[in-house]
Amino acid sequence: EAGVAQSPRYKIIEKRQSVAFWCNPISGHATLYWYQQILGQGPKLLIQFQNNGVVDDSQLPKDRFSAERLKGVDSTLKIQPAKLEDSAVYLCASRRTGIFSPLHFGNGTRLTVT
Amino acid sequence: DQQVKQNSPSLSVQEGRISILNCDYTNSMFDYFLWYKKYPAEGPTFLISISSIKDKNEDGRFTVFLNKSAKHLSLHIVPSQPGDSAVYFCAAPPNQAGTALIFGKGTTLSVSS
């Protein structure tokens, strides 16, 4: 099966600019996640979708981050305006329904904010 | 508050020997645990999991041990191979109703030939 697709792979922007990331999950996976991984840390959950509804966005900095999953498939994550501390790898993951099903991650987008 | 802790940032092992990666957790409500492996410029990939009702799960060269009384789990790789060199993350779902995972900071394993 095809894996989780993310684009772009790399992005460099200046602080206060905006940026958007795109994710296409594995076909049939109802649950989609966005994680932020800062260098030297483990991935940290930003938002979780079940189909096109938000399940958990408690750790999403809503003053600058937004995410949507229209039609319950693809998802976009946006940052506006970006800060230096947003420099990180943004990982998208998806999961099929079922107890103990693991998350499948894409290769991520590495964001550098200068 | 780190609920999943990997206190060793790095581990170096010779090819053919055993690699032991450790993970401690604080939340006794965790009901299963996962290990992920990550190569540079790639996303984490699922390696092995264990339910809290078991104390051991084995898959080929990889075995995970769970000690609930100590809130500790470990991943054993035997024999270690150079291709095992990667960052290993321990993870657990924060509550029984959710499916998202909390990750440790990771341990970088280097296997030399």
Coordinates of C-alpha atoms in Angstrom, one line a residue:
Chain A
E1 CA 0.0 0.0 0.0
A2 CA 1.1 3.5 -0.6
G3 CA 2.4 5.4 2.4
V4 CA 1.5 8.7 3.9
A5 CA 2.5 11.5 1.4
Q6 CA 3.6 14.9 2.5
S7 CA 4.7 18.0 0.7
P8 CA 6.9 20.0 0.5
R9 CA 9.9 18.1 2.0
Y10 CA 11.7 21.3 2.9
K11 CA 10.6 24.9 3.4
I12 CA 12.6 28.0 4.5
I13 CA 10.7 31.2 5.3
E14 CA 11.3 34.4 7.3
K15 CA 9.6 35.0 10.6
R16 CA 6.1 36.5 10.3
Q17 CA 5.6 34.9 6.9
S18 CA 3.0 32.2 6.4
V19 CA 3.4 28.6 5.3
A20 CA 1.2 25.6 4.5
F21 CA 1.9 21.9 4.6
W22 CA -0.1 19.2 2.8
C23 CA -0.7 15.6 3.8
N24 CA -2.4 12.7 2.0
P25 CA -3.0 9.7 4.3
I26 CA -3.0 6.0 3.5
S27 CA -6.2 5.1 1.7
G28 CA -8.9 4.1 4.1
H29 CA -7.3 5.5 7.2
A30 CA -10.0 7.5 9.0
T31 CA -7.7 9.0 11.6
L32 CA -5.1 11.6 10.8
Y33 CA -2.6 13.3 13.0
W34 CA -0.2 16.3 12.7
Y35 CA 2.9 16.1 14.9
Q36 CA 5.7 18.6 15.4
Q37 CA 9.2 17.3 16.1
I38 CA 11.8 19.8 17.3
L39 CA 15.4 18.8 17.0
G40 CA 16.4 16.4 19.9
Q41 CA 12.8 15.9 21.0
G42 CA 10.2 13.2 20.3
P43 CA 7.2 14.0 18.1
K44 CA 4.5 16.1 19.8
L45 CA 0.9 16.0 18.8
L46 CA -0.6 19.1 17.4
I47 CA -4.0 18.0 16.2
Q48 CA -5.9 14.7 15.6
F49 CA -8.8 14.3 13.1
Q50 CA -11.3 11.5 12.9
N51 CA -12.6 11.6 9.3
N52 CA -13.1 15.4 8.9
G53 CA -13.8 16.2 12.5
V54 CA -11.3 17.4 15.1
V55 CA -10.8 14.9 18.0
D56 CA -8.0 16.7 19.9
D57 CA -6.4 20.1 19.2
S58 CA -5.5 20.9 22.8
Q59 CA -1.8 21.4 22.0
L60 CA -2.3 23.4 18.8
P61 CA -1.2 27.1 19.2
K62 CA -4.5 28.3 17.7
D63 CA -3.4 32.0 17.5
R64 CA -1.0 31.0 14.7
F65 CA -1.7 27.4 13.7
S66 CA -4.7 26.1 11.8
A67 CA -5.5 22.8 10.2
E68 CA -8.3 21.3 8.2
R69 CA -9.2 18.0 6.7
L70 CA -11.9 18.6 4.1
K71 CA -13.8 15.6 2.8
G72 CA -12.0 13.4 5.4
V73 CA -9.0 12.6 3.2
D74 CA -6.2 15.2 2.6
S75 CA -5.2 17.6 5.3
T76 CA -3.4 21.0 5.4
L77 CA -1.6 22.6 8.3
K78 CA -0.9 26.3 8.2
I79 CA 1.2 28.6 10.3
Q80 CA 0.6 32.3 10.1
P81 CA 2.6 34.2 11.2
A82 CA 5.6 32.0 11.7
K83 CA 8.0 32.4 14.6
L84 CA 11.6 31.3 15.0
E85 CA 10.6 28.6 17.4
D86 CA 8.4 27.0 14.8
S87 CA 11.5 25.6 13.1
A88 CA 10.9 21.8 13.3
V89 CA 9.9 18.8 11.2
Y90 CA 6.1 18.6 10.8
L91 CA 5.0 15.0 10.5
C92 CA 1.6 13.7 9.3
A93 CA 0.5 10.3 10.4
S94 CA -2.6 8.2 9.7
R95 CA -4.1 5.1 11.3
R96 CA -6.7 2.6 10.4
T97 CA -9.6 1.8 12.8
G98 CA -8.9 -1.0 15.2
I99 CA -7.5 -1.5 18.6
F100 CA -3.7 -1.4 18.8
S101 CA -3.3 -0.3 15.2
P102 CA -0.1 1.7 14.9
L103 CA 0.3 5.1 13.4
H104 CA 2.0 5.3 10.0
F105 CA 4.0 8.4 9.4
G106 CA 5.0 10.4 6.3
N107 CA 8.6 11.6 5.8
G108 CA 7.7 15.0 7.1
T109 CA 8.3 18.6 6.1
R110 CA 11.4 20.3 7.5
L111 CA 10.6 24.0 8.2
T112 CA 13.3 26.5 8.9
V113 CA 12.2 30.0 10.1
T114 CA 14.9 32.6 9.8
Chain B
D1 CA 5.6 16.7 32.5
Q2 CA 7.2 13.9 30.6
Q3 CA 5.0 10.8 30.8
V4 CA 7.4 8.7 28.7
K5 CA 11.1 9.0 29.4
Q6 CA 14.1 7.8 27.5
N7 CA 17.0 8.8 29.7
S8 CA 19.8 7.6 27.4
P9 CA 20.3 9.9 24.4
S10 CA 22.7 7.5 22.7
L11 CA 23.9 4.0 22.7
S12 CA 26.9 2.4 20.8
V13 CA 27.1 -1.3 20.2
Q14 CA 29.2 -3.6 18.1
E15 CA 27.7 -5.6 15.3
G16 CA 26.5 -9.0 16.5
R17 CA 26.1 -7.9 20.2
I18 CA 22.9 -7.1 22.0
S19 CA 21.4 -3.6 22.0
I20 CA 19.1 -2.7 25.0
L21 CA 17.1 0.5 24.8
N22 CA 15.2 1.6 27.9
C23 CA 12.0 3.5 28.5
D24 CA 10.3 4.6 31.7
Y25 CA 6.8 5.9 32.1
T26 CA 4.8 7.6 34.8
N27 CA 1.2 6.9 33.9
S28 CA 0.0 3.6 35.2
M29 CA -3.1 3.8 33.0
F30 CA -1.1 3.3 29.8
D31 CA -2.5 0.0 28.3
Y32 CA 0.0 -0.5 25.5
F33 CA 3.3 0.6 24.3
L34 CA 5.0 0.9 21.0
W35 CA 8.6 1.3 19.7
Y36 CA 9.3 3.3 16.6
K37 CA 12.5 3.5 14.6
K38 CA 13.5 6.7 12.7
Y39 CA 16.2 7.1 10.0
P40 CA 17.4 10.6 9.1
A41 CA 15.1 12.5 6.7
E42 CA 12.4 9.8 7.1
G43 CA 9.3 9.6 9.3
P44 CA 9.2 7.2 12.2
T45 CA 8.3 3.6 11.4
F46 CA 6.5 1.2 13.7
L47 CA 8.7 -1.5 15.0
I48 CA 7.0 -3.5 17.7
S49 CA 4.3 -3.1 20.4
I50 CA 3.3 -4.7 23.7
S51 CA 0.0 -4.8 25.5
S52 CA 0.0 -4.1 29.3
I53 CA -1.4 -7.6 29.9
K54 CA 1.8 -9.1 28.6
D55 CA 5.4 -8.9 29.9
K56 CA 7.1 -9.9 26.7
N57 CA 6.6 -9.6 22.9
E58 CA 9.0 -11.0 20.3
D59 CA 9.3 -10.3 16.6
G60 CA 12.4 -11.7 15.0
R61 CA 15.5 -10.0 16.3
F62 CA 13.4 -7.6 18.4
T63 CA 11.9 -8.3 21.8
V64 CA 10.2 -5.8 24.1
F65 CA 9.9 -6.5 27.8
L66 CA 7.4 -4.8 30.1
N67 CA 7.8 -4.5 33.9
K68 CA 4.6 -2.8 35.1
S69 CA 5.6 -2.7 38.8
A70 CA 8.7 -0.7 37.8
K71 CA 6.9 1.2 35.0
H72 CA 9.7 0.3 32.7
L73 CA 10.0 -1.3 29.3
S74 CA 13.0 -2.2 27.2
L75 CA 13.7 -3.1 23.6
H76 CA 16.3 -5.8 22.9
I77 CA 17.9 -6.2 19.5
V78 CA 19.8 -9.4 19.0
P79 CA 22.0 -9.6 17.1
S80 CA 22.5 -6.0 16.3
Q81 CA 23.3 -5.0 12.7
P82 CA 24.7 -1.8 11.2
G83 CA 21.3 -1.2 9.5
D84 CA 19.8 -0.9 13.0
S85 CA 21.6 2.4 13.5
A86 CA 18.7 4.9 13.9
V87 CA 16.8 6.8 16.5
Y88 CA 14.4 4.7 18.6
F89 CA 11.3 6.2 20.2
C90 CA 9.2 4.7 22.9
A91 CA 5.5 5.7 22.8
A92 CA 2.2 5.2 24.5
P93 CA -1.4 6.4 24.1
P94 CA -2.1 9.0 26.8
N95 CA -5.6 7.6 27.6
Q96 CA -7.7 4.6 26.8
A97 CA -10.2 6.7 24.8
G98 CA -7.6 8.3 22.5
T99 CA -5.4 6.9 19.9
A100 CA -2.7 9.6 19.6
L101 CA 0.7 8.7 21.0
I102 CA 3.0 10.4 23.5
F103 CA 6.6 9.9 22.5
G104 CA 9.9 9.9 24.5
K105 CA 12.8 12.0 23.4
G106 CA 14.4 9.0 21.6
T107 CA 17.7 7.1 21.9
T108 CA 20.2 7.2 19.0
L109 CA 21.6 3.7 18.4
S110 CA 24.9 3.3 16.6
V111 CA 25.9 -0.2 15.5
S112 CA 29.5 -0.5 14.3
S113 CA 30.8 -3.2 12.1

